[in-house]
Amino acid sequence: MSNSVNPFESLQEQIDDASAYLDAGDDVLEGLKQPQRVLEMNLTVEMDDGTYETFRAYRSQFSDARGPYKGGIRYHPGVNRDEVKALSGWMVYKCATVDIPLGGGKGGIVIDPSEYSESELERITRAFATELRPLIGEDRDVPAPDVNTGQREMNWIKDTYETLENTTEPGVVTGKSLTSDGSEGRVEATGRSSMLVAREAFEYLGRDISEATVAVQGYGNAGWITADLLEDLGASVVAVSDSSGAIRTDGEFDPRAVKDHKRETGSVVGYGGADEELTNEELLTLDVDILVPAALENAIDEDLATEVSADVIVEAANGPLTPKADDVLADEDVLVVPDILANAGGVTVSYFEWVQNRTREYWSEERVNEKLEDVIVSAFDDLVTAYEDEDLETLRVAAYVVALRRVLAASEEGGTWP
Ligand code: NAD
């Protein structure tokens, strides 16, 4: 993994790559390459033993040209200002790629949550929500889960906000549990969009997905559900990994059994059905049909890219390929379905959750999944159309061209203030 690549610079490079196809000057584009504002916070919280600890936290609000800022909250020791800025920008272009009326934001706390008790994590999350309170709101900025956060943290944020505001406003945050105003289908949504784009990519290539082999890097929310849903299509999941290492089988894994093993032991490593343990790098270069990076940024740099053997890469994670890795893979005709489409299921069902919260009318899982499929398949078609009609280099360039045009149109039609 290359940690030397700054994800914020990657985002800016991706915008630059698309800019040649846009009818906009550098002066206008500059405004689309920077967040509107970034808040840096220090949260001092009492630990269970009575001592205090201070945590650095961020929220970046990149653009609200198309709707309220929207994006997840990450708890990870590697969180930093530029990472949060990059992730907030990717949210803008993701929402525009799938054409939902939201902008982009992202937040995070520099923390390894595995080192803290549940009550400590609750106090840390509530301290964060208290600092975020003036910035967020269902029409302002709507957080959601990301790495190491989930329904529990979103429920705490909602409760803190509603208590302090003396109101009920469930749409202030998405990814909540069902009994706390969440949506059916939200937990599975990111993996579901990754599965859908893999299916569409195979159809586009004229290949049968039920014969595909799959390797998944990162076995959390995005990764394991992608694996499970691809298996439902008949594909064979032959290797998976998490931060402790990777496993491979000569046959095919039962994704649920691997997940149960991880839930019980904390890792996929040691799963009884595996034939071999691998390093994470070895997993990324396995000879499989579909590679699903579903962990963190910069998983594949240009050196590793030369060794990738997969035909299709589905970016369930945000920013898993460095821009140079992208160039190498394009030269080798690997079809990369970019993150801003592949994992957009998460924010799409977050949008559905927000709509349901505002109307107080709740939808069936079937309705959510059908609407999600419509959004993702139609966005895939938009990208392929731009890719072919305008002879663009990659589907990523196509995604940025489509998304930037939508953001530019919204900004231009709204005019500039002051
Ligand atoms: P998660 O915390 O549920 O899972 C992350 C997984 O990655 C864990 O299994 C962890 O062990 C593994 N991991 C971490 N470092 C690794 C490494 N170096 N090698 C292999 N595995 C490693 O997080 P998540 O929500 O699934 O997020 C994963 C990615 O998907 C992130 O890039 C996130 O931004 C993106 N994403 C998530 C959502 C969502 O709704 N959760 C939506 C869109 C995008």
PDB file of N, CA, C and O in Angstrom, residues 270-335:
ATOM      1  N   GLY A 270      -7.743 -17.428   9.823  1.00  0.00           N
ATOM      2  CA  GLY A 270      -8.034 -18.542  10.725  1.00  0.00           C
ATOM      3  C   GLY A 270      -9.329 -19.249  10.358  1.00  0.00           C
ATOM      4  O   GLY A 270      -9.675 -20.258  10.968  1.00  0.00           O
ATOM      5  N   TYR A 271     -10.037 -18.749   9.356  1.00  0.00           N
ATOM      6  CA  TYR A 271     -11.289 -19.390   8.928  1.00  0.00           C
ATOM      7  C   TYR A 271     -10.981 -20.813   8.438  1.00  0.00           C
ATOM      8  O   TYR A 271     -10.083 -21.013   7.599  1.00  0.00           O
ATOM      9  N   GLY A 272     -11.742 -21.768   8.949  1.00  0.00           N
ATOM     10  CA  GLY A 272     -11.455 -23.187   8.694  1.00  0.00           C
ATOM     11  C   GLY A 272     -11.547 -23.603   7.243  1.00  0.00           C
ATOM     12  O   GLY A 272     -10.861 -24.531   6.815  1.00  0.00           O
ATOM     13  N   GLY A 273     -12.376 -22.921   6.446  1.00  0.00           N
ATOM     14  CA  GLY A 273     -12.568 -23.320   5.051  1.00  0.00           C
ATOM     15  C   GLY A 273     -11.466 -22.836   4.120  1.00  0.00           C
ATOM     16  O   GLY A 273     -11.540 -23.062   2.904  1.00  0.00           O
ATOM     17  N   ALA A 274     -10.431 -22.182   4.632  1.00  0.00           N
ATOM     18  CA  ALA A 274      -9.388 -21.636   3.744  1.00  0.00           C
ATOM     19  C   ALA A 274      -8.323 -22.679   3.447  1.00  0.00           C
ATOM     20  O   ALA A 274      -8.020 -23.524   4.289  1.00  0.00           O
ATOM     21  N   ASP A 275      -7.746 -22.603   2.230  1.00  0.00           N
ATOM     22  CA  ASP A 275      -6.648 -23.504   1.879  1.00  0.00           C
ATOM     23  C   ASP A 275      -5.292 -22.855   2.077  1.00  0.00           C
ATOM     24  O   ASP A 275      -4.277 -23.537   2.099  1.00  0.00           O
ATOM     25  N   GLU A 276      -5.292 -21.510   2.162  1.00  0.00           N
ATOM     26  CA  GLU A 276      -3.998 -20.829   2.210  1.00  0.00           C
ATOM     27  C   GLU A 276      -4.173 -19.450   2.839  1.00  0.00           C
ATOM     28  O   GLU A 276      -5.216 -18.805   2.646  1.00  0.00           O
ATOM     29  N   GLU A 277      -3.168 -19.008   3.581  1.00  0.00           N
ATOM     30  CA  GLU A 277      -3.159 -17.615   4.050  1.00  0.00           C
ATOM     31  C   GLU A 277      -2.229 -16.815   3.147  1.00  0.00           C
ATOM     32  O   GLU A 277      -1.183 -17.319   2.723  1.00  0.00           O
ATOM     33  N   LEU A 278      -2.628 -15.587   2.843  1.00  0.00           N
ATOM     34  CA  LEU A 278      -1.847 -14.730   1.944  1.00  0.00           C
ATOM     35  C   LEU A 278      -1.609 -13.393   2.611  1.00  0.00           C
ATOM     36  O   LEU A 278      -2.279 -13.037   3.586  1.00  0.00           O
ATOM     37  N   THR A 279      -0.698 -12.628   2.037  1.00  0.00           N
ATOM     38  CA  THR A 279      -0.596 -11.227   2.465  1.00  0.00           C
ATOM     39  C   THR A 279      -1.652 -10.443   1.684  1.00  0.00           C
ATOM     40  O   THR A 279      -2.169 -10.923   0.662  1.00  0.00           O
ATOM     41  N   ASN A 280      -1.918  -9.238   2.131  1.00  0.00           N
ATOM     42  CA  ASN A 280      -2.886  -8.407   1.429  1.00  0.00           C
ATOM     43  C   ASN A 280      -2.427  -8.097   0.002  1.00  0.00           C
ATOM     44  O   ASN A 280      -3.239  -8.042  -0.912  1.00  0.00           O
ATOM     45  N   GLU A 281      -1.126  -7.911  -0.161  1.00  0.00           N
ATOM     46  CA  GLU A 281      -0.605  -7.646  -1.516  1.00  0.00           C
ATOM     47  C   GLU A 281      -0.838  -8.828  -2.437  1.00  0.00           C
ATOM     48  O   GLU A 281      -1.207  -8.674  -3.608  1.00  0.00           O
ATOM     49  N   GLU A 282      -0.620 -10.023  -1.906  1.00  0.00           N
ATOM     50  CA  GLU A 282      -0.829 -11.226  -2.733  1.00  0.00           C
ATOM     51  C   GLU A 282      -2.292 -11.327  -3.157  1.00  0.00           C
ATOM     52  O   GLU A 282      -2.594 -11.698  -4.285  1.00  0.00           O
ATOM     53  N   LEU A 283      -3.190 -10.970  -2.259  1.00  0.00           N
ATOM     54  CA  LEU A 283      -4.616 -11.029  -2.622  1.00  0.00           C
ATOM     55  C   LEU A 283      -4.905 -10.101  -3.800  1.00  0.00           C
ATOM     56  O   LEU A 283      -5.629 -10.449  -4.725  1.00  0.00           O
ATOM     57  N   LEU A 284      -4.289  -8.898  -3.768  1.00  0.00           N
ATOM     58  CA  LEU A 284      -4.598  -7.900  -4.796  1.00  0.00           C
ATOM     59  C   LEU A 284      -4.076  -8.305  -6.181  1.00  0.00           C
ATOM     60  O   LEU A 284      -4.535  -7.775  -7.187  1.00  0.00           O
ATOM     61  N   THR A 285      -3.122  -9.230  -6.211  1.00  0.00           N
ATOM     62  CA  THR A 285      -2.547  -9.619  -7.508  1.00  0.00           C
ATOM     63  C   THR A 285      -2.984 -11.023  -7.935  1.00  0.00           C
ATOM     64  O   THR A 285      -2.458 -11.573  -8.911  1.00  0.00           O
ATOM     65  N   LEU A 286      -3.949 -11.610  -7.236  1.00  0.00           N
ATOM     66  CA  LEU A 286      -4.432 -12.955  -7.602  1.00  0.00           C
ATOM     67  C   LEU A 286      -5.040 -12.954  -9.000  1.00  0.00           C
ATOM     68  O   LEU A 286      -5.619 -11.948  -9.429  1.00  0.00           O
ATOM     69  N   ASP A 287      -4.963 -14.111  -9.646  1.00  0.00           N
ATOM     70  CA  ASP A 287      -5.546 -14.246 -10.984  1.00  0.00           C
ATOM     71  C   ASP A 287      -7.044 -14.534 -10.850  1.00  0.00           C
ATOM     72  O   ASP A 287      -7.481 -15.683 -10.853  1.00  0.00           O
ATOM     73  N   VAL A 288      -7.822 -13.460 -10.690  1.00  0.00           N
ATOM     74  CA  VAL A 288      -9.280 -13.582 -10.562  1.00  0.00           C
ATOM     75  C   VAL A 288      -9.928 -12.734 -11.655  1.00  0.00           C
ATOM     76  O   VAL A 288      -9.267 -11.904 -12.285  1.00  0.00           O
ATOM     77  N   ASP A 289     -11.233 -12.902 -11.846  1.00  0.00           N
ATOM     78  CA  ASP A 289     -11.933 -12.083 -12.836  1.00  0.00           C
ATOM     79  C   ASP A 289     -12.289 -10.706 -12.267  1.00  0.00           C
ATOM     80  O   ASP A 289     -12.202  -9.702 -12.960  1.00  0.00           O
ATOM     81  N   ILE A 290     -12.724 -10.697 -10.997  1.00  0.00           N
ATOM     82  CA  ILE A 290     -13.157  -9.430 -10.395  1.00  0.00           C
ATOM     83  C   ILE A 290     -12.377  -9.189  -9.110  1.00  0.00           C
ATOM     84  O   ILE A 290     -12.337 -10.054  -8.223  1.00  0.00           O
ATOM     85  N   LEU A 291     -11.775  -8.015  -9.009  1.00  0.00           N
ATOM     86  CA  LEU A 291     -11.101  -7.613  -7.773  1.00  0.00           C
ATOM     87  C   LEU A 291     -11.921  -6.479  -7.151  1.00  0.00           C
ATOM     88  O   LEU A 291     -12.264  -5.508  -7.831  1.00  0.00           O
ATOM     89  N   VAL A 292     -12.234  -6.629  -5.864  1.00  0.00           N
ATOM     90  CA  VAL A 292     -13.032  -5.620  -5.171  1.00  0.00           C
ATOM     91  C   VAL A 292     -12.206  -5.037  -4.020  1.00  0.00           C
ATOM     92  O   VAL A 292     -12.174  -5.595  -2.920  1.00  0.00           O
ATOM     93  N   PRO A 293     -11.512  -3.911  -4.237  1.00  0.00           N
ATOM     94  CA  PRO A 293     -10.865  -3.267  -3.098  1.00  0.00           C
ATOM     95  C   PRO A 293     -11.939  -2.576  -2.260  1.00  0.00           C
ATOM     96  O   PRO A 293     -12.663  -1.712  -2.764  1.00  0.00           O
ATOM     97  N   ALA A 294     -12.072  -2.981  -0.995  1.00  0.00           N
ATOM     98  CA  ALA A 294     -13.153  -2.463  -0.140  1.00  0.00           C
ATOM     99  C   ALA A 294     -12.601  -2.071   1.226  1.00  0.00           C
ATOM    100  O   ALA A 294     -13.278  -2.232   2.246  1.00  0.00           O
ATOM    101  N   ALA A 295     -11.338  -1.574   1.247  1.00  0.00           N
ATOM    102  CA  ALA A 295     -10.750  -1.185   2.537  1.00  0.00           C
ATOM    103  C   ALA A 295     -10.538   0.332   2.565  1.00  0.00           C
ATOM    104  O   ALA A 295     -11.470   1.075   2.854  1.00  0.00           O
ATOM    105  N   LEU A 296      -9.317   0.763   2.224  1.00  0.00           N
ATOM    106  CA  LEU A 296      -9.001   2.193   2.368  1.00  0.00           C
ATOM    107  C   LEU A 296      -8.372   2.736   1.082  1.00  0.00           C
ATOM    108  O   LEU A 296      -8.220   2.012   0.107  1.00  0.00           O
ATOM    109  N   GLU A 297      -7.957   4.021   1.130  1.00  0.00           N
ATOM    110  CA  GLU A 297      -7.328   4.654  -0.031  1.00  0.00           C
ATOM    111  C   GLU A 297      -5.969   4.008  -0.327  1.00  0.00           C
ATOM    112  O   GLU A 297      -5.331   3.444   0.560  1.00  0.00           O
ATOM    113  N   ASN A 298      -5.514   4.222  -1.575  1.00  0.00           N
ATOM    114  CA  ASN A 298      -4.146   3.893  -1.991  1.00  0.00           C
ATOM    115  C   ASN A 298      -3.768   2.428  -1.799  1.00  0.00           C
ATOM    116  O   ASN A 298      -2.613   2.105  -1.545  1.00  0.00           O
ATOM    117  N   ALA A 299      -4.734   1.525  -1.894  1.00  0.00           N
ATOM    118  CA  ALA A 299      -4.426   0.096  -1.737  1.00  0.00           C
ATOM    119  C   ALA A 299      -3.540  -0.379  -2.882  1.00  0.00           C
ATOM    120  O   ALA A 299      -2.707  -1.265  -2.715  1.00  0.00           O
ATOM    121  N   ILE A 300      -3.728   0.216  -4.080  1.00  0.00           N
ATOM    122  CA  ILE A 300      -2.965  -0.218  -5.255  1.00  0.00           C
ATOM    123  C   ILE A 300      -2.231   0.982  -5.846  1.00  0.00           C
ATOM    124  O   ILE A 300      -2.867   1.950  -6.290  1.00  0.00           O
ATOM    125  N   ASP A 301      -0.906   0.924  -5.811  1.00  0.00           N
ATOM    126  CA  ASP A 301      -0.114   1.992  -6.431  1.00  0.00           C
ATOM    127  C   ASP A 301       0.378   1.510  -7.800  1.00  0.00           C
ATOM    128  O   ASP A 301       0.034   0.398  -8.235  1.00  0.00           O
ATOM    129  N   GLU A 302       1.211   2.331  -8.474  1.00  0.00           N
ATOM    130  CA  GLU A 302       1.552   1.960  -9.855  1.00  0.00           C
ATOM    131  C   GLU A 302       2.389   0.687  -9.926  1.00  0.00           C
ATOM    132  O   GLU A 302       2.300  -0.058 -10.909  1.00  0.00           O
ATOM    133  N   ASP A 303       3.199   0.413  -8.888  1.00  0.00           N
ATOM    134  CA  ASP A 303       4.009  -0.814  -8.921  1.00  0.00           C
ATOM    135  C   ASP A 303       3.124  -2.043  -8.798  1.00  0.00           C
ATOM    136  O   ASP A 303       3.250  -2.999  -9.575  1.00  0.00           O
ATOM    137  N   LEU A 304       2.237  -1.997  -7.827  1.00  0.00           N
ATOM    138  CA  LEU A 304       1.344  -3.143  -7.633  1.00  0.00           C
ATOM    139  C   LEU A 304       0.414  -3.310  -8.840  1.00  0.00           C
ATOM    140  O   LEU A 304       0.063  -4.437  -9.227  1.00  0.00           O
ATOM    141  N   ALA A 305       0.030  -2.176  -9.437  1.00  0.00           N
ATOM    142  CA  ALA A 305      -0.909  -2.233 -10.575  1.00  0.00           C
ATOM    143  C   ALA A 305      -0.353  -3.084 -11.713  1.00  0.00           C
ATOM    144  O   ALA A 305      -1.106  -3.772 -12.412  1.00  0.00           O
ATOM    145  N   THR A 306       0.979  -3.074 -11.886  1.00  0.00           N
ATOM    146  CA  THR A 306       1.567  -3.866 -12.977  1.00  0.00           C
ATOM    147  C   THR A 306       1.371  -5.359 -12.731  1.00  0.00           C
ATOM    148  O   THR A 306       1.477  -6.162 -13.644  1.00  0.00           O
ATOM    149  N   GLU A 307       1.126  -5.715 -11.470  1.00  0.00           N
ATOM    150  CA  GLU A 307       0.966  -7.146 -11.145  1.00  0.00           C
ATOM    151  C   GLU A 307      -0.485  -7.578 -11.013  1.00  0.00           C
ATOM    152  O   GLU A 307      -0.772  -8.745 -10.769  1.00  0.00           O
ATOM    153  N   VAL A 308      -1.414  -6.628 -11.144  1.00  0.00           N
ATOM    154  CA  VAL A 308      -2.833  -6.983 -11.011  1.00  0.00           C
ATOM    155  C   VAL A 308      -3.253  -7.860 -12.189  1.00  0.00           C
ATOM    156  O   VAL A 308      -2.944  -7.551 -13.341  1.00  0.00           O
ATOM    157  N   SER A 309      -3.952  -8.966 -11.887  1.00  0.00           N
ATOM    158  CA  SER A 309      -4.351  -9.893 -12.963  1.00  0.00           C
ATOM    159  C   SER A 309      -5.847  -9.869 -13.242  1.00  0.00           C
ATOM    160  O   SER A 309      -6.307 -10.550 -14.161  1.00  0.00           O
ATOM    161  N   ALA A 310      -6.614  -9.148 -12.433  1.00  0.00           N
ATOM    162  CA  ALA A 310      -8.069  -9.142 -12.609  1.00  0.00           C
ATOM    163  C   ALA A 310      -8.439  -8.445 -13.918  1.00  0.00           C
ATOM    164  O   ALA A 310      -7.703  -7.596 -14.419  1.00  0.00           O
ATOM    165  N   ASP A 311      -9.610  -8.787 -14.461  1.00  0.00           N
ATOM    166  CA  ASP A 311     -10.106  -8.127 -15.678  1.00  0.00           C
ATOM    167  C   ASP A 311     -10.958  -6.909 -15.332  1.00  0.00           C
ATOM    168  O   ASP A 311     -11.039  -5.956 -16.101  1.00  0.00           O
ATOM    169  N   VAL A 312     -11.646  -7.000 -14.195  1.00  0.00           N
ATOM    170  CA  VAL A 312     -12.538  -5.917 -13.776  1.00  0.00           C
ATOM    171  C   VAL A 312     -12.217  -5.564 -12.323  1.00  0.00           C
ATOM    172  O   VAL A 312     -12.056  -6.463 -11.484  1.00  0.00           O
ATOM    173  N   ILE A 313     -12.103  -4.268 -12.049  1.00  0.00           N
ATOM    174  CA  ILE A 313     -11.927  -3.812 -10.659  1.00  0.00           C
ATOM    175  C   ILE A 313     -13.153  -2.996 -10.285  1.00  0.00           C
ATOM    176  O   ILE A 313     -13.533  -2.057 -10.998  1.00  0.00           O
ATOM    177  N   VAL A 314     -13.771  -3.368  -9.183  1.00  0.00           N
ATOM    178  CA  VAL A 314     -14.936  -2.642  -8.685  1.00  0.00           C
ATOM    179  C   VAL A 314     -14.509  -1.933  -7.406  1.00  0.00           C
ATOM    180  O   VAL A 314     -14.224  -2.573  -6.392  1.00  0.00           O
ATOM    181  N   GLU A 315     -14.449  -0.603  -7.468  1.00  0.00           N
ATOM    182  CA  GLU A 315     -13.932   0.156  -6.321  1.00  0.00           C
ATOM    183  C   GLU A 315     -15.028   0.350  -5.264  1.00  0.00           C
ATOM    184  O   GLU A 315     -15.682   1.386  -5.221  1.00  0.00           O
ATOM    185  N   ALA A 316     -15.180  -0.652  -4.407  1.00  0.00           N
ATOM    186  CA  ALA A 316     -16.136  -0.499  -3.299  1.00  0.00           C
ATOM    187  C   ALA A 316     -15.617   0.526  -2.294  1.00  0.00           C
ATOM    188  O   ALA A 316     -16.392   1.250  -1.665  1.00  0.00           O
ATOM    189  N   ALA A 317     -14.300   0.597  -2.119  1.00  0.00           N
ATOM    190  CA  ALA A 317     -13.701   1.610  -1.240  1.00  0.00           C
ATOM    191  C   ALA A 317     -13.614   2.939  -1.971  1.00  0.00           C
ATOM    192  O   ALA A 317     -13.739   3.002  -3.194  1.00  0.00           O
ATOM    193  N   ASN A 318     -13.385   3.991  -1.230  1.00  0.00           N
ATOM    194  CA  ASN A 318     -13.115   5.295  -1.827  1.00  0.00           C
ATOM    195  C   ASN A 318     -11.620   5.429  -2.069  1.00  0.00           C
ATOM    196  O   ASN A 318     -10.811   5.213  -1.161  1.00  0.00           O
ATOM    197  N   GLY A 319     -11.256   5.758  -3.291  1.00  0.00           N
ATOM    198  CA  GLY A 319      -9.852   6.058  -3.625  1.00  0.00           C
ATOM    199  C   GLY A 319      -8.873   4.913  -3.483  1.00  0.00           C
ATOM    200  O   GLY A 319      -7.717   5.146  -3.139  1.00  0.00           O
ATOM    201  N   PRO A 320      -9.240   3.661  -3.792  1.00  0.00           N
ATOM    202  CA  PRO A 320      -8.280   2.572  -3.581  1.00  0.00           C
ATOM    203  C   PRO A 320      -7.146   2.535  -4.596  1.00  0.00           C
ATOM    204  O   PRO A 320      -6.128   1.902  -4.331  1.00  0.00           O
ATOM    205  N   LEU A 321      -7.305   3.206  -5.753  1.00  0.00           N
ATOM    206  CA  LEU A 321      -6.232   3.224  -6.749  1.00  0.00           C
ATOM    207  C   LEU A 321      -5.607   4.612  -6.789  1.00  0.00           C
ATOM    208  O   LEU A 321      -6.327   5.617  -6.822  1.00  0.00           O
ATOM    209  N   THR A 322      -4.297   4.671  -6.812  1.00  0.00           N
ATOM    210  CA  THR A 322      -3.660   5.977  -7.005  1.00  0.00           C
ATOM    211  C   THR A 322      -3.852   6.369  -8.477  1.00  0.00           C
ATOM    212  O   THR A 322      -4.049   5.487  -9.341  1.00  0.00           O
ATOM    213  N   PRO A 323      -3.756   7.665  -8.814  1.00  0.00           N
ATOM    214  CA  PRO A 323      -3.921   8.055 -10.220  1.00  0.00           C
ATOM    215  C   PRO A 323      -2.919   7.355 -11.148  1.00  0.00           C
ATOM    216  O   PRO A 323      -3.263   6.981 -12.272  1.00  0.00           O
ATOM    217  N   LYS A 324      -1.698   7.119 -10.663  1.00  0.00           N
ATOM    218  CA  LYS A 324      -0.718   6.434 -11.532  1.00  0.00           C
ATOM    219  C   LYS A 324      -1.104   4.967 -11.728  1.00  0.00           C
ATOM    220  O   LYS A 324      -0.901   4.398 -12.801  1.00  0.00           O
ATOM    221  N   ALA A 325      -1.650   4.345 -10.687  1.00  0.00           N
ATOM    222  CA  ALA A 325      -2.124   2.961 -10.832  1.00  0.00           C
ATOM    223  C   ALA A 325      -3.241   2.917 -11.874  1.00  0.00           C
ATOM    224  O   ALA A 325      -3.312   2.002 -12.702  1.00  0.00           O
ATOM    225  N   ASP A 326      -4.087   3.935 -11.840  1.00  0.00           N
ATOM    226  CA  ASP A 326      -5.179   4.033 -12.816  1.00  0.00           C
ATOM    227  C   ASP A 326      -4.637   4.032 -14.243  1.00  0.00           C
ATOM    228  O   ASP A 326      -5.171   3.346 -15.125  1.00  0.00           O
ATOM    229  N   ASP A 327      -3.573   4.812 -14.470  1.00  0.00           N
ATOM    230  CA  ASP A 327      -2.974   4.889 -15.810  1.00  0.00           C
ATOM    231  C   ASP A 327      -2.456   3.519 -16.251  1.00  0.00           C
ATOM    232  O   ASP A 327      -2.666   3.098 -17.391  1.00  0.00           O
ATOM    233  N   VAL A 328      -1.759   2.831 -15.324  1.00  0.00           N
ATOM    234  CA  VAL A 328      -1.207   1.507 -15.652  1.00  0.00           C
ATOM    235  C   VAL A 328      -2.339   0.556 -16.021  1.00  0.00           C
ATOM    236  O   VAL A 328      -2.282  -0.164 -17.031  1.00  0.00           O
ATOM    237  N   LEU A 329      -3.405   0.563 -15.236  1.00  0.00           N
ATOM    238  CA  LEU A 329      -4.503  -0.384 -15.466  1.00  0.00           C
ATOM    239  C   LEU A 329      -5.248  -0.053 -16.764  1.00  0.00           C
ATOM    240  O   LEU A 329      -5.704  -0.963 -17.473  1.00  0.00           O
ATOM    241  N   ALA A 330      -5.363   1.246 -17.079  1.00  0.00           N
ATOM    242  CA  ALA A 330      -6.011   1.635 -18.342  1.00  0.00           C
ATOM    243  C   ALA A 330      -5.192   1.113 -19.513  1.00  0.00           C
ATOM    244  O   ALA A 330      -5.744   0.577 -20.491  1.00  0.00           O
ATOM    245  N   ASP A 331      -3.857   1.239 -19.414  1.00  0.00           N
ATOM    246  CA  ASP A 331      -2.987   0.730 -20.487  1.00  0.00           C
ATOM    247  C   ASP A 331      -3.154  -0.773 -20.671  1.00  0.00           C
ATOM    248  O   ASP A 331      -2.974  -1.297 -21.768  1.00  0.00           O
ATOM    249  N   GLU A 332      -3.442  -1.465 -19.563  1.00  0.00           N
ATOM    250  CA  GLU A 332      -3.572  -2.930 -19.639  1.00  0.00           C
ATOM    251  C   GLU A 332      -5.014  -3.384 -19.872  1.00  0.00           C
ATOM    252  O   GLU A 332      -5.340  -4.557 -19.701  1.00  0.00           O
ATOM    253  N   ASP A 333      -5.873  -2.409 -20.201  1.00  0.00           N
ATOM    254  CA  ASP A 333      -7.280  -2.720 -20.521  1.00  0.00           C
ATOM    255  C   ASP A 333      -8.044  -3.387 -19.389  1.00  0.00           C
ATOM    256  O   ASP A 333      -8.942  -4.201 -19.624  1.00  0.00           O
ATOM    257  N   VAL A 334      -7.674  -3.064 -18.156  1.00  0.00           N
ATOM    258  CA  VAL A 334      -8.481  -3.529 -17.022  1.00  0.00           C
ATOM    259  C   VAL A 334      -9.651  -2.554 -16.903  1.00  0.00           C
ATOM    260  O   VAL A 334      -9.448  -1.338 -16.917  1.00  0.00           O
ATOM    261  N   LEU A 335     -10.858  -3.078 -16.831  1.00  0.00           N
ATOM    262  CA  LEU A 335     -12.030  -2.200 -16.710  1.00  0.00           C
ATOM    263  C   LEU A 335     -12.217  -1.849 -15.235  1.00  0.00           C
ATOM    264  O   LEU A 335     -12.512  -2.721 -14.415  1.00  0.00           O
TER     265      LEU A 335
END
